[in-house]
Coordinates of N, CA, C and O in Angstrom, one line a residue:
X1 N 100.0 67.3 242.4 CA 99.0 67.6 241.4 C 99.3 66.7 240.2 O 100.4 66.4 239.8
X2 N 98.2 66.2 239.6 CA 98.3 65.3 238.5 C 98.7 66.1 237.3 O 98.4 67.3 237.1
X3 N 99.4 65.4 236.3 CA 99.8 66.1 235.1 C 98.7 66.7 234.3 O 98.8 67.8 233.8
X4 N 97.6 66.0 234.1 CA 96.5 66.7 233.3 C 96.0 68.0 233.9 O 95.7 69.0 233.2
X5 N 96.0 68.0 235.3 CA 95.5 69.3 235.9 C 96.5 70.4 235.7 O 96.2 71.6 235.6
X6 N 97.8 70.1 235.7 CA 98.9 71.1 235.4 C 98.7 71.6 234.0 O 98.8 72.8 233.8
X7 N 98.4 70.7 233.0 CA 98.2 71.2 231.7 C 97.0 72.1 231.6 O 97.0 73.1 230.9
X8 N 96.0 71.8 232.3 CA 94.8 72.6 232.3 C 95.0 74.0 232.9 O 94.6 75.0 232.4
X9 N 95.8 74.0 234.0 CA 96.1 75.3 234.6 C 97.0 76.1 233.7 O 96.9 77.3 233.7
X10 N 98.0 75.5 233.0 CA 98.8 76.2 232.1 C 97.9 76.8 231.0 O 98.1 77.9 230.6
X11 N 97.0 76.0 230.5 CA 96.1 76.5 229.4 C 95.3 77.7 229.9 O 95.2 78.7 229.2
X12 N 94.8 77.7 231.2 CA 94.1 78.8 231.8 C 95.0 80.1 231.9 O 94.6 81.2 231.6
X13 N 96.3 79.9 232.3 CA 97.2 81.0 232.4 C 97.5 81.6 231.1 O 97.5 82.8 230.9
X14 N 97.7 80.7 230.1 CA 98.0 81.2 228.7 C 96.8 82.0 228.2 O 96.9 83.0 227.6
X15 N 95.6 81.4 228.4 CA 94.3 82.1 228.0 C 94.2 83.5 228.6 O 94.0 84.5 227.9
X16 N 94.4 83.6 229.9 CA 94.4 84.8 230.6 C 95.4 85.8 230.1 O 95.1 87.0 229.8
X17 N 96.6 85.4 229.9 CA 97.7 86.2 229.5 C 97.4 86.8 228.1 O 97.5 88.0 227.8
X18 N 97.0 85.9 227.2 CA 96.8 86.3 225.8 C 95.5 87.2 225.7 O 95.5 88.1 224.8
X19 N 94.5 87.0 226.5 CA 93.4 87.9 226.6 C 93.8 89.3 227.0 O 93.3 90.3 226.4
X20 N 94.7 89.4 227.9 CA 95.2 90.7 228.3 C 96.0 91.3 227.2 O 95.8 92.5 226.9
X21 N 96.8 90.5 226.5 CA 97.6 91.1 225.4 C 96.6 91.5 224.3 O 96.8 92.6 223.7
X22 N 95.6 90.8 224.0 CA 94.7 91.2 222.9 C 93.9 92.4 223.3 O 93.5 93.2 222.5
X23 N 93.7 92.6 224.6 CA 92.9 93.8 225.1 C 93.7 95.1 224.8 O 93.1 96.1 224.9
X24 N 95.0 94.9 224.6 CA 95.8 96.1 224.3 C 95.6 96.7 222.9 O 96.1 97.7 222.6
X25 N 94.8 96.0 222.1 CA 94.5 96.4 220.7 C 95.7 96.7 219.9 O 95.9 97.8 219.4
X26 N 96.5 95.7 219.7 CA 97.8 95.8 218.9 C 97.4 96.0 217.4 O 96.6 95.2 216.9
X27 N 97.9 97.0 216.8 CA 97.5 97.4 215.5 C 97.7 96.3 214.4 O 96.8 96.1 213.6
X28 N 98.8 95.6 214.3 CA 99.0 94.5 213.3 C 97.9 93.5 213.4 O 97.4 93.0 212.3
X29 N 97.5 93.1 214.6 CA 96.4 92.1 214.7 C 95.1 92.6 214.2 O 94.3 91.9 213.5
X30 N 94.8 93.9 214.5 CA 93.6 94.5 214.0 C 93.5 94.5 212.5 O 92.5 94.3 211.9
X31 N 94.6 94.9 211.9 CA 94.6 95.1 210.4 C 94.5 93.7 209.7 O 93.9 93.7 208.6
X32 N 95.0 92.7 210.3 CA 94.9 91.3 209.6 C 93.4 90.9 209.6 O 92.9 90.3 208.6
X33 N 92.7 91.0 210.7 CA 91.4 90.4 210.9 C 90.3 91.5 210.9 O 89.2 91.2 211.4
X34 N 90.5 92.7 210.4 CA 89.5 93.7 210.3 C 88.9 94.1 211.6 O 87.7 94.3 211.7
X35 N 89.7 94.2 212.7 CA 89.1 94.6 213.9 C 89.4 93.7 215.1 O 89.6 92.5 214.9
X36 N 89.4 94.2 216.3 CA 89.7 93.4 217.4 C 88.6 92.3 217.7 O 88.9 91.3 218.3
X37 N 87.4 92.6 217.3 CA 86.3 91.6 217.6 C 86.6 90.3 216.9 O 86.4 89.2 217.5
X38 N 87.0 90.4 215.6 CA 87.3 89.2 214.9 C 88.5 88.5 215.4 O 88.5 87.2 215.6
X39 N 89.5 89.2 215.8 CA 90.8 88.7 216.3 C 90.5 88.0 217.6 O 91.0 86.9 217.9
X40 N 89.8 88.7 218.5 CA 89.5 88.1 219.8 C 88.7 86.8 219.7 O 88.9 85.8 220.4
X41 N 87.7 86.9 218.8 CA 86.8 85.7 218.7 C 87.6 84.5 218.1 O 87.5 83.4 218.5
X42 N 88.4 84.8 217.1 CA 89.2 83.7 216.5 C 90.2 83.1 217.5 O 90.4 81.9 217.6
X43 N 90.7 84.0 218.4 CA 91.6 83.5 219.4 C 90.8 82.6 220.4 O 91.3 81.5 220.7
X44 N 89.6 82.9 220.8 CA 88.8 82.1 221.6 C 88.5 80.7 221.0 O 88.5 79.7 221.6
X45 N 88.2 80.8 219.7 CA 87.9 79.5 218.9 C 89.2 78.6 219.0 O 89.1 77.4 219.2
X46 N 90.3 79.2 218.7 CA 91.6 78.4 218.7 C 91.9 77.9 220.1 O 92.4 76.8 220.2
X47 N 91.7 78.7 221.1 CA 91.9 78.2 222.5 C 91.0 77.0 222.8 O 91.4 76.1 223.5
X48 N 89.7 77.1 222.4 CA 88.8 76.0 222.7 C 89.3 74.7 221.9 O 89.2 73.6 222.5
X49 N 89.8 74.9 220.7 CA 90.3 73.8 220.0 C 91.5 73.2 220.7 O 91.6 71.9 220.8
X50 N 92.4 74.0 221.2 CA 93.5 73.6 222.0 C 93.1 72.8 223.2 O 93.7 71.8 223.6
X51 N 92.1 73.3 223.9 CA 91.6 72.6 225.1 C 91.1 71.2 224.7 O 91.3 70.3 225.4
X52 N 90.4 71.1 223.6 CA 89.9 69.8 223.2 C 91.0 68.9 222.8 O 91.0 67.7 223.1
X53 N 92.1 69.4 222.2 CA 93.2 68.6 221.9 C 93.9 68.1 223.2 O 94.4 67.0 223.3
X54 N 94.0 69.0 224.2 CA 94.6 68.6 225.5 C 93.7 67.5 226.2 O 94.3 66.6 226.7
X55 N 92.4 67.6 226.0 CA 91.6 66.6 226.6 C 91.8 65.3 225.9 O 91.8 64.2 226.4
X56 N 92.0 65.3 224.6 CA 92.3 64.2 223.7 C 93.6 63.5 224.1 O 93.7 62.3 224.3
X57 N 94.6 64.3 224.3 CA 96.0 63.8 224.6 C 96.0 63.2 226.0 O 96.6 62.1 226.2
X58 N 95.4 63.9 227.0 CA 95.5 63.4 228.3 C 94.4 62.3 228.6 O 94.6 61.6 229.6
X59 N 93.4 62.2 227.8 CA 92.4 61.2 228.1 C 91.5 61.6 229.3 O 90.8 60.7 229.9
X60 N 91.4 62.9 229.6 CA 90.5 63.4 230.7 C 89.5 64.3 230.1 O 89.9 65.3 229.5
X61 N 88.3 64.0 230.4 CA 87.2 64.9 229.9 C 86.5 65.7 231.0 O 85.5 66.3 230.7
X62 N 87.0 65.6 232.2 CA 86.3 66.3 233.3 C 86.5 67.8 233.2 O 85.9 68.5 234.0
X63 N 87.4 68.3 232.3 CA 87.6 69.7 232.2 C 86.4 70.4 231.6 O 86.2 71.6 231.7
X64 N 85.7 69.7 230.7 CA 84.6 70.3 230.0 C 83.4 70.4 230.8 O 83.2 69.7 231.8
X65 N 82.5 71.3 230.4 CA 81.3 71.5 231.1 C 80.3 70.3 230.8 O 80.5 69.7 229.8
X66 N 79.4 70.1 231.6 CA 78.3 69.1 231.3 C 78.6 67.7 231.8 O 77.8 66.8 231.6
X67 N 79.8 67.6 232.5 CA 80.1 66.2 233.0 C 80.7 66.4 234.4 O 81.6 67.3 234.6
X68 N 80.3 65.6 235.3 CA 80.9 65.7 236.7 C 82.1 64.8 236.8 O 82.4 63.9 235.9
X69 N 82.9 65.1 237.8 CA 84.1 64.3 238.0 C 83.8 62.8 238.2 O 84.5 61.9 237.7
X70 N 82.7 62.5 238.9 CA 82.2 61.2 239.2 C 81.9 60.4 237.9 O 82.2 59.3 237.7
X71 N 81.1 61.1 237.0 CA 80.7 60.5 235.8 C 81.9 60.3 234.9 O 82.1 59.2 234.3
X72 N 82.8 61.3 234.9 CA 84.0 61.1 234.1 C 84.9 60.0 234.6 O 85.6 59.3 233.8
X73 N 84.9 59.8 235.9 CA 85.8 58.7 236.4 C 85.2 57.3 236.0 O 86.0 56.4 235.9
X74 N 84.0 57.2 235.6 CA 83.4 56.0 235.2 C 83.7 55.7 233.7 O 83.4 54.6 233.3
X75 N 84.3 56.6 233.0 CA 84.6 56.4 231.6 C 85.9 55.7 231.5 O 86.9 56.0 232.2
X76 N 86.0 54.8 230.5 CA 87.3 54.2 230.2 C 88.1 55.2 229.4 O 87.6 56.2 228.9
X77 N 89.4 54.9 229.2 CA 90.3 55.9 228.5 C 89.8 56.0 227.0 O 89.7 57.1 226.5
X78 N 89.3 54.9 226.5 CA 88.8 54.9 225.1 C 87.5 55.7 225.0 O 87.4 56.5 224.0
X79 N 86.7 55.6 226.0 CA 85.4 56.4 226.0 C 85.8 57.9 226.2 O 85.1 58.8 225.5
X80 N 86.8 58.2 227.0 CA 87.2 59.6 227.1 C 87.7 60.2 225.8 O 87.4 61.3 225.5
X81 N 88.5 59.4 225.1 CA 89.1 59.8 223.9 C 88.0 60.0 222.8 O 88.0 61.0 222.1
X82 N 87.0 59.1 222.8 CA 85.9 59.3 221.9 C 85.1 60.6 222.2 O 84.7 61.3 221.3
X83 N 84.9 60.8 223.5 CA 84.1 62.0 223.9 C 85.0 63.3 223.5 O 84.4 64.3 223.0
X84 N 86.3 63.2 223.7 CA 87.1 64.4 223.4 C 87.1 64.6 221.9 O 87.2 65.8 221.4
X85 N 87.1 63.5 221.1 CA 87.1 63.7 219.7 C 85.8 64.4 219.2 O 85.8 65.2 218.3
X86 N 84.7 64.0 219.9 CA 83.4 64.6 219.5 C 83.5 66.1 219.8 O 83.0 66.9 219.1
X87 N 84.0 66.4 221.0 CA 84.1 67.9 221.4 C 85.0 68.6 220.4 O 84.7 69.7 220.0
X88 N 86.1 68.0 220.0 CA 87.0 68.6 219.1 C 86.3 68.8 217.7 O 86.5 69.8 217.1
X89 N 85.5 67.8 217.3 CA 84.8 67.9 216.0 C 83.9 69.1 216.1 O 83.8 69.9 215.1
X90 N 83.1 69.3 217.1 CA 82.2 70.4 217.2 C 82.9 71.8 217.2 O 82.5 72.7 216.5
X91 N 83.9 71.9 218.1 CA 84.6 73.2 218.1 C 85.5 73.4 216.9 O 85.6 74.6 216.5
X92 N 86.1 72.4 216.3 CA 86.8 72.6 215.1 C 85.9 73.1 213.9 O 86.2 73.9 213.1
X93 N 84.7 72.5 213.9 CA 83.7 72.9 212.9 C 83.3 74.3 213.1 O 83.2 75.1 212.1
X94 N 83.1 74.7 214.3 CA 82.8 76.1 214.6 C 83.9 77.1 214.2 O 83.7 78.1 213.7
X95 N 85.2 76.6 214.4 CA 86.3 77.4 214.0 C 86.4 77.6 212.5 O 86.6 78.7 212.0
X96 N 86.1 76.5 211.8 CA 86.2 76.6 210.3 C 85.0 77.5 209.8 O 85.3 78.3 208.9
X97 N 83.9 77.4 210.4 CA 82.8 78.2 210.0 C 83.1 79.7 210.3 O 82.8 80.6 209.4
X98 N 83.7 80.0 211.4 CA 84.0 81.4 211.7 C 85.1 81.9 210.8 O 85.1 83.0 210.3
X99 N 86.1 81.1 210.4 CA 87.1 81.4 209.5 C 86.5 81.7 208.1 O 86.9 82.7 207.4
X100 N 85.6 80.9 207.7 CA 84.9 81.2 206.5 C 84.1 82.5 206.5 O 84.1 83.2 205.6
X101 N 83.5 82.7 207.7 CA 82.8 84.0 207.8 C 83.7 85.2 207.7 O 83.4 86.2 207.1
X102 N 84.9 85.1 208.3 CA 85.9 86.2 208.3 C 86.5 86.4 207.0 O 86.6 87.5 206.5
X103 N 86.9 85.3 206.3 CA 87.7 85.4 205.1 C 86.9 85.1 203.8 O 87.2 85.7 202.8
X104 N 85.9 84.2 203.9 CA 85.2 83.9 202.7 C 84.1 84.8 202.4 O 83.7 84.9 201.2
X105 N 83.5 85.4 203.3 CA 82.3 86.2 203.1 C 82.7 87.7 203.1 O 81.8 88.6 203.2
X106 N 83.9 88.0 203.0 CA 84.4 89.4 203.1 C 83.7 90.3 202.1 O 83.5 91.5 202.3
X107 N 83.5 89.8 200.9 CA 83.0 90.7 199.8 C 81.5 90.6 199.7 O 80.9 91.5 199.1
X108 N 80.8 89.7 200.3 CA 79.4 89.5 200.2 C 78.6 90.2 201.3 O 77.5 90.5 201.2
X109 N 79.3 90.3 202.5 CA 78.6 90.9 203.6 C 79.2 92.2 204.0 O 80.5 92.4 203.9
X110 N 78.4 93.2 204.4 CA 79.0 94.4 205.0 C 79.1 94.1 206.4 O 78.2 94.1 207.2
X111 N 80.4 93.8 206.9 CA 80.6 93.4 208.2 C 80.7 94.5 209.2 O 81.1 95.6 208.9
X112 N 80.3 94.2 210.4 CA 80.4 95.2 211.5 C 80.9 94.4 212.7 O 80.8 93.2 212.8
X113 N 81.4 95.1 213.7 CA 81.9 94.4 214.9 C 80.8 93.8 215.7 O 81.0 92.7 216.3
X114 N 79.6 94.4 215.6 CA 78.4 93.7 216.3 C 78.1 92.4 215.6 O 77.9 91.4 216.3
X115 N 78.1 92.4 214.3 CA 77.7 91.2 213.6 C 78.8 90.1 213.8 O 78.6 88.9 214.0
X116 N 80.1 90.6 213.9 CA 81.2 89.6 214.1 C 81.1 89.0 215.5 O 81.2 87.8 215.7
X117 N 80.8 89.8 216.5 CA 80.6 89.3 217.9 C 79.4 88.4 218.0 O 79.5 87.3 218.6
X118 N 78.3 88.7 217.4 CA 77.1 87.9 217.5 C 77.3 86.6 216.7 O 76.9 85.5 217.2
X119 N 78.0 86.6 215.6 CA 78.3 85.4 214.9 C 79.2 84.5 215.7 O 79.0 83.3 215.8
X120 N 80.2 85.0 216.3 CA 81.2 84.2 217.1 C 80.4 83.7 218.3 O 80.6 82.5 218.6
X121 N 79.6 84.5 219.0 CA 78.9 84.0 220.2 C 77.9 82.9 219.8 O 77.8 81.9 220.5
X122 N 77.2 83.0 218.7 CA 76.3 82.0 218.2 C 77.0 80.7 217.9 O 76.6 79.6 218.4
X123 N 78.1 80.8 217.2 CA 78.9 79.6 216.9 C 79.5 78.9 218.1 O 79.4 77.7 218.3
X124 N 80.1 79.7 219.0 CA 80.6 79.1 220.3 C 79.6 78.5 221.1 O 79.7 77.4 221.6
X125 N 78.4 79.1 221.3 CA 77.3 78.6 222.1 C 76.8 77.3 221.4 O 76.5 76.3 222.1
X126 N 76.6 77.3 220.1 CA 76.1 76.1 219.4 C 77.1 75.0 219.6 O 76.7 73.8 219.9
X127 N 78.4 75.2 219.4 CA 79.4 74.1 219.6 C 79.4 73.6 221.0 O 79.4 72.4 221.3
X128 N 79.3 74.5 222.0 CA 79.3 74.1 223.4 C 78.0 73.3 223.7 O 78.1 72.2 224.3
X129 N 76.8 73.8 223.3 CA 75.6 73.0 223.6 C 75.6 71.7 222.9 O 75.2 70.7 223.5
X130 N 75.9 71.6 221.7 CA 75.9 70.4 220.9 C 76.9 69.4 221.5 O 76.6 68.2 221.6
X131 N 78.1 69.9 221.9 CA 79.1 68.9 222.4 C 78.7 68.4 223.8 O 78.9 67.2 224.1
X132 N 78.1 69.2 224.6 CA 77.6 68.8 225.9 C 76.4 67.8 225.8 O 76.3 66.8 226.4
X133 N 75.6 68.1 224.8 CA 74.4 67.3 224.5 C 74.9 65.9 224.1 O 74.4 64.9 224.5
X134 N 75.9 65.9 223.2 CA 76.5 64.6 222.7 C 77.2 63.9 223.9 O 77.1 62.7 224.0
X135 N 77.9 64.6 224.7 CA 78.6 64.0 225.8 C 77.6 63.4 226.8 O 77.8 62.3 227.3
X136 N 76.5 64.0 227.1 CA 75.5 63.5 228.0 C 74.5 62.5 227.4 O 73.7 62.0 228.1
X137 N 74.7 62.2 226.1 CA 73.9 61.2 225.4 C 74.1 59.8 226.0 O 73.2 58.9 225.8
X138 N 75.2 59.6 226.6 CA 75.5 58.3 227.2 C 76.7 57.7 226.7 O 77.2 58.0 225.6
X139 N 77.2 56.7 227.4 CA 78.4 56.0 227.1 C 78.1 54.9 226.0 O 79.0 54.4 225.4
X140 N 76.8 54.6 225.7 CA 76.5 53.5 224.8 C 76.6 54.0 223.4 O 76.5 53.1 222.5
X141 N 76.7 55.3 223.1 CA 76.7 55.7 221.7 C 78.0 55.4 221.0 O 79.0 55.4 221.5

């Protein structure tokens, strides 16, 4: 097995393990982020950022959605790094926006777990769609 695939599998195992731990609803985590919805969403944002960093370090972009193994094999290492940087930029921006939503808007919005979940889902979907759209824009960009 190639080293990048091992890193990806380790990432998946860590993701699964931590999702199980977060599902136990540990009280200190809930009190820090005003509920498990915010904590779980922030965890997912950070894991997506970590995945983008792993793609950047390994120079493999075939882990992300929207690109086939064959198309990814045609990319040079520099093109893979550029694509991974774009993905990291989109997901890091989504993370920053969600952190601002959680901590910056605490006094201006009456927050609910439904609103937290919908905001997180909207930001994650927007980051995913925009990054895949940018990825499929072509190698010439």
